[in-house]
Coordinates of C-alpha atoms in Angstrom, one line a residue:
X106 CA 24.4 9.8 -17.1
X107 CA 23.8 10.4 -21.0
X108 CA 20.7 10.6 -22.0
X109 CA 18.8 11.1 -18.7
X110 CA 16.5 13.9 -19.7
X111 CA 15.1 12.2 -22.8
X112 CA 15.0 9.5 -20.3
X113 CA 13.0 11.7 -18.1
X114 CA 10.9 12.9 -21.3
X115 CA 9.8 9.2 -22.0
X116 CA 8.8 8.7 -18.3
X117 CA 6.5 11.8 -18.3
X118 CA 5.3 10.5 -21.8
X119 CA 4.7 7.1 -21.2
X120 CA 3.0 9.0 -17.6
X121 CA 1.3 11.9 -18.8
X122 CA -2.2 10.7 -17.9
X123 CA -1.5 8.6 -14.3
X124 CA 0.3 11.1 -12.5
X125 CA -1.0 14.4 -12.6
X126 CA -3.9 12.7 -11.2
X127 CA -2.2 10.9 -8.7
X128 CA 0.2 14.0 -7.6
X129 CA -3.3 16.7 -7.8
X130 CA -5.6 13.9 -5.9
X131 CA -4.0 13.0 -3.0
X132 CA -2.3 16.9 -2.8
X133 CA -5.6 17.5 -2.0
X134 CA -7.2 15.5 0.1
X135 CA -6.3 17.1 3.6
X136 CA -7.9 19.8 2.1
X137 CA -11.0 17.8 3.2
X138 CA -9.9 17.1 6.5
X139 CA -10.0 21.1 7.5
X140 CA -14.3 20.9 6.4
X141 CA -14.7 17.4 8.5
X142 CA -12.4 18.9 11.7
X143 CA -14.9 22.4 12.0
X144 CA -18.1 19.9 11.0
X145 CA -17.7 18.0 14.2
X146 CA -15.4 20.2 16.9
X147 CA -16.2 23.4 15.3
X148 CA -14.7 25.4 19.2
X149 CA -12.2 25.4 20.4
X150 CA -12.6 23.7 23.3
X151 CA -14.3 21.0 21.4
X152 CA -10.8 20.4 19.5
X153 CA -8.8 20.3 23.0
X154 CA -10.9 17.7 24.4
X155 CA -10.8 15.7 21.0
X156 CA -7.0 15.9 21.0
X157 CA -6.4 15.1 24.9
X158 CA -8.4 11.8 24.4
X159 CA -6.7 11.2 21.1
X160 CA -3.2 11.8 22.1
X161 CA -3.3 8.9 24.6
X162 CA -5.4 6.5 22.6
X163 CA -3.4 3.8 21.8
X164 CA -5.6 2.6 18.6
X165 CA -5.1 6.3 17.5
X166 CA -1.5 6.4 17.6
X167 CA -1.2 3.3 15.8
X168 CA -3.1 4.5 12.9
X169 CA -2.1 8.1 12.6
X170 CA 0.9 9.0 15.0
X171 CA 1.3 10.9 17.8
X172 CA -0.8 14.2 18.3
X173 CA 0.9 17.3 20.0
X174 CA -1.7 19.9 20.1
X175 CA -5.0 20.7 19.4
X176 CA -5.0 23.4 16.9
X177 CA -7.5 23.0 13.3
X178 CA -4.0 22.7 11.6
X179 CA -2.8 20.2 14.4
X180 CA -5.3 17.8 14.1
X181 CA -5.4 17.7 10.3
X182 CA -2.1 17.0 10.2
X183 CA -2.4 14.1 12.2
X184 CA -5.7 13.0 11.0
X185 CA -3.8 12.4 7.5
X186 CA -1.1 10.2 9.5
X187 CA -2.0 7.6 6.7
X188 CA -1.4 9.6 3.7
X189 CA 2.8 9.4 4.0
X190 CA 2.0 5.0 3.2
X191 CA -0.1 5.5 0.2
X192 CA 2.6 8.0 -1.3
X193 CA 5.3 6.2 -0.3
X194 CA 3.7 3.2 -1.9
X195 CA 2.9 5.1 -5.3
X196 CA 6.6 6.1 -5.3
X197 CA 7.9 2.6 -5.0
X198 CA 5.7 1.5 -7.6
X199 CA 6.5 4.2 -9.8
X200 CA 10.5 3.8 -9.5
X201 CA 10.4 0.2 -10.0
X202 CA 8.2 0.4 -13.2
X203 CA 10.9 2.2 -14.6
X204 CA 13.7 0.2 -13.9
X205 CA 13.0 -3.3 -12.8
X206 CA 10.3 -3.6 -14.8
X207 CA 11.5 -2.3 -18.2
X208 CA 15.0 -4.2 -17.6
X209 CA 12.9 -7.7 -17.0
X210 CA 11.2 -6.7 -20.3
X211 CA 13.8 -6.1 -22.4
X212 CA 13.8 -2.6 -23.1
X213 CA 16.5 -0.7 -20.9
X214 CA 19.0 -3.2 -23.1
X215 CA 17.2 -2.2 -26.3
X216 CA 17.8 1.3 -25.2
X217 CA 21.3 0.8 -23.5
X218 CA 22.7 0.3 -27.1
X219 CA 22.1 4.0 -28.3
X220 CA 23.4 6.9 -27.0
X221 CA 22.4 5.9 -23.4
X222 CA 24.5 6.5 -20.0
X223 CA 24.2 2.8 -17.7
X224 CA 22.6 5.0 -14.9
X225 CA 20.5 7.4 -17.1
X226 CA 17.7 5.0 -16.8
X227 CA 17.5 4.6 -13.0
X228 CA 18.7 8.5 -12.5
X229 CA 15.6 9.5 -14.4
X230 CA 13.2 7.0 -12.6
X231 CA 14.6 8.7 -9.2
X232 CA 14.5 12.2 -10.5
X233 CA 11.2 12.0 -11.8
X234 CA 9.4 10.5 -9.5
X235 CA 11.2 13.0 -6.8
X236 CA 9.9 15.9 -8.4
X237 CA 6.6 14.6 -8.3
X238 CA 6.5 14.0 -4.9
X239 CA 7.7 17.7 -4.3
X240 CA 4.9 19.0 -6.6
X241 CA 2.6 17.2 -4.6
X242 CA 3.6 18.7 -1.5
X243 CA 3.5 22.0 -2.9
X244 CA 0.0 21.6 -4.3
X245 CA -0.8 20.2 -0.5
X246 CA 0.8 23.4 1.0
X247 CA -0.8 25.6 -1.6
X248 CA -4.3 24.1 -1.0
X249 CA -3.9 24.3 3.0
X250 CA -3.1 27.8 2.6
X251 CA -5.9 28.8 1.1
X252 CA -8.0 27.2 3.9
X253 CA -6.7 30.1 6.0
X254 CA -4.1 27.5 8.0
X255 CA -0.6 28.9 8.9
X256 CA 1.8 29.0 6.0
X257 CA 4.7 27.6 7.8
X258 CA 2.6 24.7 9.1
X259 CA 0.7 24.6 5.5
X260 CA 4.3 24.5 3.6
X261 CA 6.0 21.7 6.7
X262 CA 3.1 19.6 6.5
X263 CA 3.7 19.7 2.7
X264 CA 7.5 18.6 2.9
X265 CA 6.7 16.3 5.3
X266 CA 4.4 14.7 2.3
X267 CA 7.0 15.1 0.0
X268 CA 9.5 13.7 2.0
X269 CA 7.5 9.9 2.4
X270 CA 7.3 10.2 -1.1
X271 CA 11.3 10.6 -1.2
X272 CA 11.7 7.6 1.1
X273 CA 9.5 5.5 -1.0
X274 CA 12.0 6.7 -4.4
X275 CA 15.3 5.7 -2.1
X276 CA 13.7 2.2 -1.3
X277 CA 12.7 1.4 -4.5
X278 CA 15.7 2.4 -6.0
X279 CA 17.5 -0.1 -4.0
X280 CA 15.3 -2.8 -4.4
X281 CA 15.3 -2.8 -7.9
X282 CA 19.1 -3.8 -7.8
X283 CA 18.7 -6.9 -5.7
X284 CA 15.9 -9.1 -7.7
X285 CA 16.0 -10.4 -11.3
X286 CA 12.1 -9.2 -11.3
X287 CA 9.6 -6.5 -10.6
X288 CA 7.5 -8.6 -8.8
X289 CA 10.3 -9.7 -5.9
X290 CA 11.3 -5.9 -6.1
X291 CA 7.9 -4.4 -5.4
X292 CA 7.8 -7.6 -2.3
X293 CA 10.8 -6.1 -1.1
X294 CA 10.1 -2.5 -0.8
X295 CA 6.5 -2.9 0.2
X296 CA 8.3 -5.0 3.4
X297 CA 10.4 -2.3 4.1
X298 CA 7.8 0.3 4.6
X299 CA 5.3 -2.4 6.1
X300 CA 8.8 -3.2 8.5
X301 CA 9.2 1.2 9.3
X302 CA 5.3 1.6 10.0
X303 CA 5.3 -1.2 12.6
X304 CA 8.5 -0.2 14.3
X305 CA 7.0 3.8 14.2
X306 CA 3.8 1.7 15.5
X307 CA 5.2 0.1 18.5
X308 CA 7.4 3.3 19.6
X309 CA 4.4 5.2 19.6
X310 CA 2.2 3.0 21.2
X311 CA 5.6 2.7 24.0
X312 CA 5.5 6.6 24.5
X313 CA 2.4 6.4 25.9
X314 CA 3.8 4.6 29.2
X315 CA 6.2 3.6 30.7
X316 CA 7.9 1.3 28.2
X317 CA 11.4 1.8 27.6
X318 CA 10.7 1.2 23.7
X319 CA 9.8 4.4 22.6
X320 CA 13.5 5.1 20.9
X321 CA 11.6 2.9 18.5
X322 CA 9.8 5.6 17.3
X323 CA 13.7 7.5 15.6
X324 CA 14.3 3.8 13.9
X325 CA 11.5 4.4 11.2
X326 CA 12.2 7.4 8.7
X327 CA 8.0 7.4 8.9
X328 CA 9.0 8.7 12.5
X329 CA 11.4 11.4 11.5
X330 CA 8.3 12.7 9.6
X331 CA 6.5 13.0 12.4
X332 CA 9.5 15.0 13.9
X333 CA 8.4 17.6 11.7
X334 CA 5.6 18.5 13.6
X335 CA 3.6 20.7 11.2
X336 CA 1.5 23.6 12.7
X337 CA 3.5 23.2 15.9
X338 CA 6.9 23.4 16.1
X339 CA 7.2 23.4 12.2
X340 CA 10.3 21.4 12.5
X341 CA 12.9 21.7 9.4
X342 CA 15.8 19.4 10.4
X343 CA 14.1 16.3 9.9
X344 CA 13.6 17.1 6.2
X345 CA 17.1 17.8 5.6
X346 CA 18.0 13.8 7.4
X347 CA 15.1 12.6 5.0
X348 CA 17.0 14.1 2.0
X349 CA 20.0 13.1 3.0
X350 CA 18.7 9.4 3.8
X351 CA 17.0 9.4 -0.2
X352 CA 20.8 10.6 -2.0
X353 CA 22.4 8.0 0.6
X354 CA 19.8 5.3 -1.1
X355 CA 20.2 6.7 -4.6
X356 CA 24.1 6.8 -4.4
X357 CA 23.5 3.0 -3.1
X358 CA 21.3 2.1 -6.0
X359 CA 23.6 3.7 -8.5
X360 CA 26.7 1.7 -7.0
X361 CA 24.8 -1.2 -6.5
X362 CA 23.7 -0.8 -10.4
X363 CA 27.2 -0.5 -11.5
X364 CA 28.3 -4.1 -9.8
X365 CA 26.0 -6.4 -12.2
X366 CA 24.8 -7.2 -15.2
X367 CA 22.1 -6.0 -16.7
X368 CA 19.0 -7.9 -16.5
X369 CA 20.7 -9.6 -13.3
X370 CA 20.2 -9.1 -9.5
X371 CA 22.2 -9.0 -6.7
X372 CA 20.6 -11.5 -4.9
X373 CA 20.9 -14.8 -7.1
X374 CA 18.0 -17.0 -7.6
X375 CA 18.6 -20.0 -5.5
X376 CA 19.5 -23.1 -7.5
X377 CA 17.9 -26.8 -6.6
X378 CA 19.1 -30.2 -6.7
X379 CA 20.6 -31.4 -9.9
X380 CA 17.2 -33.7 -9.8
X381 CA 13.0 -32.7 -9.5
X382 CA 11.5 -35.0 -7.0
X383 CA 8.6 -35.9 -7.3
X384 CA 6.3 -33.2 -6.4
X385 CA 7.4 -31.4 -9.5
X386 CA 5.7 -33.7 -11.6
X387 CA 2.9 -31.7 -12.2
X388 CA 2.1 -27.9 -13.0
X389 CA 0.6 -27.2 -9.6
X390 CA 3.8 -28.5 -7.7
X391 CA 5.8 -26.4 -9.6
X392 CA 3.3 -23.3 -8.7
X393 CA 4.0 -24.5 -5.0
X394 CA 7.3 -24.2 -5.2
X395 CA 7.2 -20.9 -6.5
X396 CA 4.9 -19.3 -4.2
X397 CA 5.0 -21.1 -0.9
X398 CA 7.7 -18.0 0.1
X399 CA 6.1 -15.5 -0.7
X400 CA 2.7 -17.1 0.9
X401 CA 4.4 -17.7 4.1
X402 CA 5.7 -14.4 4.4
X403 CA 2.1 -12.4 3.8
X404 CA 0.4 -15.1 6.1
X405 CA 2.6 -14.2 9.4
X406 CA 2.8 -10.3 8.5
X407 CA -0.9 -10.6 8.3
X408 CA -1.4 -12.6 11.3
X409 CA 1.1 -10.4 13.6
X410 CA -0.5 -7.5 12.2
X411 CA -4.5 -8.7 13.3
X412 CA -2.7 -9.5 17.3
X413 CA -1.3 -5.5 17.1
X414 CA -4.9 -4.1 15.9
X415 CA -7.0 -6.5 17.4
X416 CA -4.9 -5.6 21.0
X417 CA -6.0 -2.0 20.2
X418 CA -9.4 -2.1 19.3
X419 CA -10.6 -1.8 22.6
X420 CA -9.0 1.0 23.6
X421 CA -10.5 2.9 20.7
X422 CA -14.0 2.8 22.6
X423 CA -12.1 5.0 25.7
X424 CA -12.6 7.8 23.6
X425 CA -16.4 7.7 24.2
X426 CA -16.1 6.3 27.9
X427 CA -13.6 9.0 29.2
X428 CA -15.4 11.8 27.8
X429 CA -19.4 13.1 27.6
X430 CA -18.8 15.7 24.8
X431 CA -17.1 12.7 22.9
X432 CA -19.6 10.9 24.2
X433 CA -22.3 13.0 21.9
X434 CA -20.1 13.4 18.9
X435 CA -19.7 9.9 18.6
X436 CA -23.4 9.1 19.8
X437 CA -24.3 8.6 15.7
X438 CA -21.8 5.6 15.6
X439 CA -23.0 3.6 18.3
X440 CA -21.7 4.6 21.3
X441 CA -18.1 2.9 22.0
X442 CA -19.2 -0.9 21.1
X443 CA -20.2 1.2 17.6
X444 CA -16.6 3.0 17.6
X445 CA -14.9 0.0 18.1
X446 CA -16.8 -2.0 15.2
X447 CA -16.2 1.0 13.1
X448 CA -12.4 0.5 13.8
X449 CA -12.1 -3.0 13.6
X450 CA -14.9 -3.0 10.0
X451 CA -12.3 -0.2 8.8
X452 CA -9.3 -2.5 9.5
X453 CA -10.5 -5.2 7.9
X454 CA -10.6 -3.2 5.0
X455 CA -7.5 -2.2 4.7
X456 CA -6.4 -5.6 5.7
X457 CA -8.6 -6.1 1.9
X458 CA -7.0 -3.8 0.1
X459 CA -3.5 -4.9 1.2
X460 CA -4.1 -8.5 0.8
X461 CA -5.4 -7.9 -3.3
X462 CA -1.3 -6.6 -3.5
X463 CA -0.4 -9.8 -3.2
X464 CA -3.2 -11.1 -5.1
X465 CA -2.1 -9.5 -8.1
X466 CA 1.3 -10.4 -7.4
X467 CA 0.4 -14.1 -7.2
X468 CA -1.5 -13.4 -10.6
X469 CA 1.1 -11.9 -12.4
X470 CA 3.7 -14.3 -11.5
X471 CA 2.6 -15.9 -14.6
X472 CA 3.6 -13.1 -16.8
X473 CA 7.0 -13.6 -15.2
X474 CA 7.2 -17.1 -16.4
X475 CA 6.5 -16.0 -19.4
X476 CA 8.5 -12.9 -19.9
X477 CA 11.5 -14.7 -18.3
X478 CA 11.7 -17.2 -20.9
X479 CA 10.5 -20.4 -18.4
X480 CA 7.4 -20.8 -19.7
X481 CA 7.9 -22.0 -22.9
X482 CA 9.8 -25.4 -21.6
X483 CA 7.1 -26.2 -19.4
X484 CA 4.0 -26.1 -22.3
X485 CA 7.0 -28.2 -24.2
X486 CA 6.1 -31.0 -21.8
X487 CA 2.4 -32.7 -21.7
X488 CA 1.7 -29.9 -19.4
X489 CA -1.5 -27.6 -20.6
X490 CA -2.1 -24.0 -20.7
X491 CA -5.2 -23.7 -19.3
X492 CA -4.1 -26.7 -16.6
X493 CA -1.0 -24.4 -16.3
X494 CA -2.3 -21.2 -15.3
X495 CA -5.3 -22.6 -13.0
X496 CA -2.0 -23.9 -10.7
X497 CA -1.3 -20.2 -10.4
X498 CA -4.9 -19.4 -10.5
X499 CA -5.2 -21.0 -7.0
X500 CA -2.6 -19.3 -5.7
X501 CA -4.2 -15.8 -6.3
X502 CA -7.0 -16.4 -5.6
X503 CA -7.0 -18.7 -2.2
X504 CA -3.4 -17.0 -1.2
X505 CA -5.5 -13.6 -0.4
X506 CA -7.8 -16.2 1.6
X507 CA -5.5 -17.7 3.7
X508 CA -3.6 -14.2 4.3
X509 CA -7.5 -12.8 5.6
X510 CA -8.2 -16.2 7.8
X511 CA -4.9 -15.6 9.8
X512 CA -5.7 -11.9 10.1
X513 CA -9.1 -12.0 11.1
X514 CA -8.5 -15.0 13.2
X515 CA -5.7 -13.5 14.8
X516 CA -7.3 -10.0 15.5
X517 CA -10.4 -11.4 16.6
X518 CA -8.6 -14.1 19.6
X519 CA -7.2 -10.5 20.5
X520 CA -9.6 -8.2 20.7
X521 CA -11.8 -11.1 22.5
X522 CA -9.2 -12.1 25.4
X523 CA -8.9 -8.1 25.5
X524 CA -12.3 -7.5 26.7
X525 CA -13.0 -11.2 27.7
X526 CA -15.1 -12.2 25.4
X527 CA -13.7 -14.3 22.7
X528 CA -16.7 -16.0 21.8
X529 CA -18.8 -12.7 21.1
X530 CA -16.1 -11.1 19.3
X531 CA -14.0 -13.6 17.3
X532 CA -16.9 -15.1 14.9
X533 CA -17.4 -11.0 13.8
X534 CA -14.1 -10.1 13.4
X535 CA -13.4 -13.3 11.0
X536 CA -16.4 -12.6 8.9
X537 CA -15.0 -9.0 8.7
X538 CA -11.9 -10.2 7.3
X539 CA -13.6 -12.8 5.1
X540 CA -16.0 -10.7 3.6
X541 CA -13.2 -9.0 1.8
X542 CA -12.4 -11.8 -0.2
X543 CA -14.5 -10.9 -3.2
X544 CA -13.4 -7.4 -3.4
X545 CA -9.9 -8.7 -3.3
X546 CA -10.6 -11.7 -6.1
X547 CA -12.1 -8.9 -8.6
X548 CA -8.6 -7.0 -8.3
X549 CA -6.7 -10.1 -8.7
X550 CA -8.7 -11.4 -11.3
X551 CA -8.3 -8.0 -13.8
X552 CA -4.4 -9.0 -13.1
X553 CA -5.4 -12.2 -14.9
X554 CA -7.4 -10.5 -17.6
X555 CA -5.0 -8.2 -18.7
X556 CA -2.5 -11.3 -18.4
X557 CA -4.9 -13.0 -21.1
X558 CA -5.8 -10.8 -23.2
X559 CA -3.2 -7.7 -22.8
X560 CA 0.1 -9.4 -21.4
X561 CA 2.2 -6.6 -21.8
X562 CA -0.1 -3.9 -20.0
X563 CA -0.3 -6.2 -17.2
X564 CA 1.6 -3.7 -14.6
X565 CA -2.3 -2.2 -15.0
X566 CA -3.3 -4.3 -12.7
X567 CA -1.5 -2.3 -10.2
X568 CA -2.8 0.6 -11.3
X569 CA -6.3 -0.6 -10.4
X570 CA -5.4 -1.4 -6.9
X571 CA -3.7 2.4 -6.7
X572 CA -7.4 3.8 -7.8
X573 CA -9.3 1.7 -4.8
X574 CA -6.7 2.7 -2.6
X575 CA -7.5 6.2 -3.4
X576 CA -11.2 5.8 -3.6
X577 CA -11.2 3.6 -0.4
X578 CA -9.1 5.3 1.7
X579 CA -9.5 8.7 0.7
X580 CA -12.8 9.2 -1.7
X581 CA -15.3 9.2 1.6
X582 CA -13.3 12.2 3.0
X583 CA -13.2 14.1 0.2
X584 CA -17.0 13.6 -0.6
X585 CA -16.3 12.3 -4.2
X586 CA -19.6 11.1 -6.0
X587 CA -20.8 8.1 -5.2
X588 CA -21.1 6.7 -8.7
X589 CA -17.1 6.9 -8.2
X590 CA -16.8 5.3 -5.2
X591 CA -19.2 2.7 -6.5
X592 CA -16.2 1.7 -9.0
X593 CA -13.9 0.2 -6.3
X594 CA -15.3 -3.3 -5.3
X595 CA -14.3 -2.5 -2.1
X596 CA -17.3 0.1 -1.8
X597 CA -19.9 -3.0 -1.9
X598 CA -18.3 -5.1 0.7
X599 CA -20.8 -5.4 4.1
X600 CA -19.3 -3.6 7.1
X601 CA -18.5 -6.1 9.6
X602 CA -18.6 -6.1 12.2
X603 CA -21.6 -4.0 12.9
X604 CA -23.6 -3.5 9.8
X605 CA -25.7 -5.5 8.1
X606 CA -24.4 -9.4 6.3
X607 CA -26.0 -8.6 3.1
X608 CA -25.0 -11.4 0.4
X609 CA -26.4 -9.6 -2.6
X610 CA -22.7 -7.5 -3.5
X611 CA -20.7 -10.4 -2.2
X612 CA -22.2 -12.5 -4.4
X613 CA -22.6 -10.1 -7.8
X614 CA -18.9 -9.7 -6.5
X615 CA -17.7 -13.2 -7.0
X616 CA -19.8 -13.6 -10.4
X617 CA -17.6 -10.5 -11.6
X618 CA -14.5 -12.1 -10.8
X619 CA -14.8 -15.7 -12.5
X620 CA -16.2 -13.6 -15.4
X621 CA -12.7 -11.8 -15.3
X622 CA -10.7 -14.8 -14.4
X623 CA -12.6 -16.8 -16.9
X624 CA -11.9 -14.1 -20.1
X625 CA -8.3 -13.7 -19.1
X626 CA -8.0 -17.7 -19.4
X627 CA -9.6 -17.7 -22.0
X628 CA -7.4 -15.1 -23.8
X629 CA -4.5 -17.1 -22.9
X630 CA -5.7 -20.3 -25.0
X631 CA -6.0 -18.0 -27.8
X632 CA -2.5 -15.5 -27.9
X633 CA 0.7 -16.9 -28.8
X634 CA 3.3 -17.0 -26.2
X635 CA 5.5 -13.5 -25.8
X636 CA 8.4 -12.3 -24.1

């Protein structure tokens, strides 16, 4: 443990700028939620009849959790369900920049030959980013407080924030001990949490009836958060589990750490036959090989995923039909055919904004080769650059595509058998879904600029899928500017189903990704080859 708070000084150095913002930004974004909650059910009675449709609305609980009361603080709790992913996320992609990612490049050796402990790197990732976390939950707290909520529910809801953040940290921790790179740790983590909001999903969805898989529900850590129960209960016991669970995963990582070698992982790369056959002949076969995995995996999580929320989406229009005061609230959106395009246009989206992770992933697979040290046999051959990188090039760019297809397809065959109408429902669901595309080639095409042009900043490239996360997901309900929610490409996408196809942004869209695509390539012909 030598050196592990100038370890910790370096993080917040090389960090000083990214996550202040991150921590202060989403800290305060339910803060938004109390403003929106009074705008539209400003009685009391308003909020009871909100929350007695909402509690047993399955599309609801699949998105945000379960709802146990009806109280302002209540329903903002819930109505920030979402919130515990994104953090978790940024905490997994904070941990694993620290340690996977400066081990692949070289530098935790460099710096493991001063007067640094082996675990002083990945003990000042985890500490870190924990405190981070906790800040943010205290800012949330703080901020909720001042709205004139409860202070126990302010300060539980704030843990329980804190807490998803903490998971995230334990997960990473661990991944970042089983791959040789950032890129396979960041898959598996993301899969984890992906794998604990679908099992939280479906025990949820279960406790609505009669289904006996509601125990489903205590599987997911994501569920133990909702065991908190902020502004009701107020919960504490399930914060104490979570912290228990995150030193359980750290104390993992840390033995894990101390079984291999560094720059290593625990999970060896496979090794193929002594002989390439023939399909390796070429750069593009090779790029096959390497991503056909990891394409295979995205494509049926994104295809089981459009069945779940395409089942759902009908149910999401009950909330109008079951209810005349609903009914009028939700008269501006269409009535429930409106509702349930807004739920499916916003799935889609997120479908989008998930889909450019693996995108960029694709994209910087290259740096891999190149940091790795595999590169440089390949361009020994009569194998190009530029021939090179477009076999990796279509990976990033028609992977997202294919990931989209199966989703919208899916979701759209599920919603349409739901309500009997596949033929009405399936062609705007797909375009929904396709429509993203774009949006999702301009993310992965920055990945391929700053691989160009600025190879070793390419982790940026994750950065800019953090900011239209934010901006997407969160900027609307916190009323930023719209000049800064113009900056996400995601912002000029139609809304489909149910707004207007306009082709304008989609195509100004794909003209801003070759550009990006095409300077990154070009940069490439022009830098020498790094590690």
């Amino acid at each position: 443990m030598t050196g592990t708070m100038k370890m910790v000084r370096l993080i917040l150095r090389r960090d000083r700028v990214l996550m202040p913002i991150w921590v202060l930004f989403i800290g305060l974004v339910p803060l938004s939620y109390v403003s929106a909650i009074n705008g539209l059910f400003p009685t009391a009675p308003q909020r009871q009849s909100y929350a007695d449709l909402s509690a047993h609305n399955a599309g609801f609980v699949a998105l945000y959790g379960r709802l146990h009361g009806s109280s302002l603080g209540e329903l903002v709790a819930w109505r920030g369900g979402f919130i515990p992913i994104v953090i978790a996320i940024v905490a997994v992609l904070t941990v694993i920049r620290h340690t996977r990612t400066e081990e692949e490049a070289g530098r935790r050796e460099l710096l493991g030959s001063t007067v640094v402990g082996r675990h002083a790197g990945l003990a000042a990732a985890v500490l870190t980013t924990a405190v981070a976390c906790l800040l943010l939950g205290v800012v949330l707290a703080v901020g909720l407080t001042g709205q004139d909520l409860p202070a126990s529910g302010a300060w539980a809801l704030g843990m329980s924030m804190a807490m998803a953040g903490w998971i995230g940290v334990g997960i990473a921790a661990v991944a970042a001990q089983l791959t040789t790179g950032a890129g396979g740790a960041r898959g598996i983590a993301m899969g984890v949490i992906a794998a604990a909001f679908v099992v939280r999903m479906v025990g949820d969805i279960a406790s609505l009836g009669s289904n006996g898989l509601s125990w489903l529900t205590w599987v997911s850590p994501l569920g133990w958060l909702e065991a908190i129960r902020p502004f009701g209960a107020n919960q504490w016991w399930p914060v104490l589990v979570l912290v228990g669970l995150t030193v359980l995963l750290t104390a993992l990582a840390a033995a894990l750490s101390a079984r291999r070698d560094v720059g290593s992982g625990l999970l060896p790369a496979r090794l193929g036959p002594a002989s390439a056959g023939p399909a390796l002949r070429s750069p593009f076969g090779l790029a096959w090989r390497l991503h056909r995995g990891l394409l295979a995996g995205w494509t049926i999580g994104f295809a089981v995923l459009g069945i779940v929320m395409g089942y759902l989406a009908s149910s999401v229009g009950d909330l109008v039909n079951d209810s005349k005061e609903m009914a009028q609230v939700f008269a501006r959106l269409g009535g429930a055919q409106g509702l349930i395009d807004n739920y499916l246009a916003s799935v889609t989206s997120l479908f989008g904004l998930v889909a450019s992770a693996y995108g960029i992933q694709a994209a910087l697979r290259m740096r891999g080769e190149e940091a790795g040290g595999r590169l440089e046999p390949v361009l020994a051959t009569a194998a190009g650059r530029t021939r090179w990188a477009a076999s990796h090039l279509v990976f990033a760019l028609l992977g997202p595509a294919v990931v989209l297809l199966a989703s919208g397809l899916t979701m759209g065959l599920a919603h349409g058998l739901n309500v009997h109408d596949v033929g009405g429902q399936l062609p705007g669901v797909l375009a929904g879904a396709v429509v993203q595309l774009p949006a999702v080639w301009v993310l992965a095409s920055i990945a391929v600029l700053f691989f160009g042009v600025l190879p070793r900043a390419s982790m940026a490239a994750w950065v800019a899928l953090v900011l239209c996360m934010v901006l997407s997901l969160v900027g609307p309900a916190v009323r930023l500017d719209q000049w800064l929610l113009d900056l996400s490409p995601f912002t000029h996408v139609p809304h489909l189903p149910g707004g207007a196809a306009n082709a304008l942004p989609v195509v100004v869209l794909v003209v801003i990704a070759a550009v990006l695509a095409a300077g990154g390539l070009a940069g490439w012909r022009r830098r020498d080859v790094t590690a």
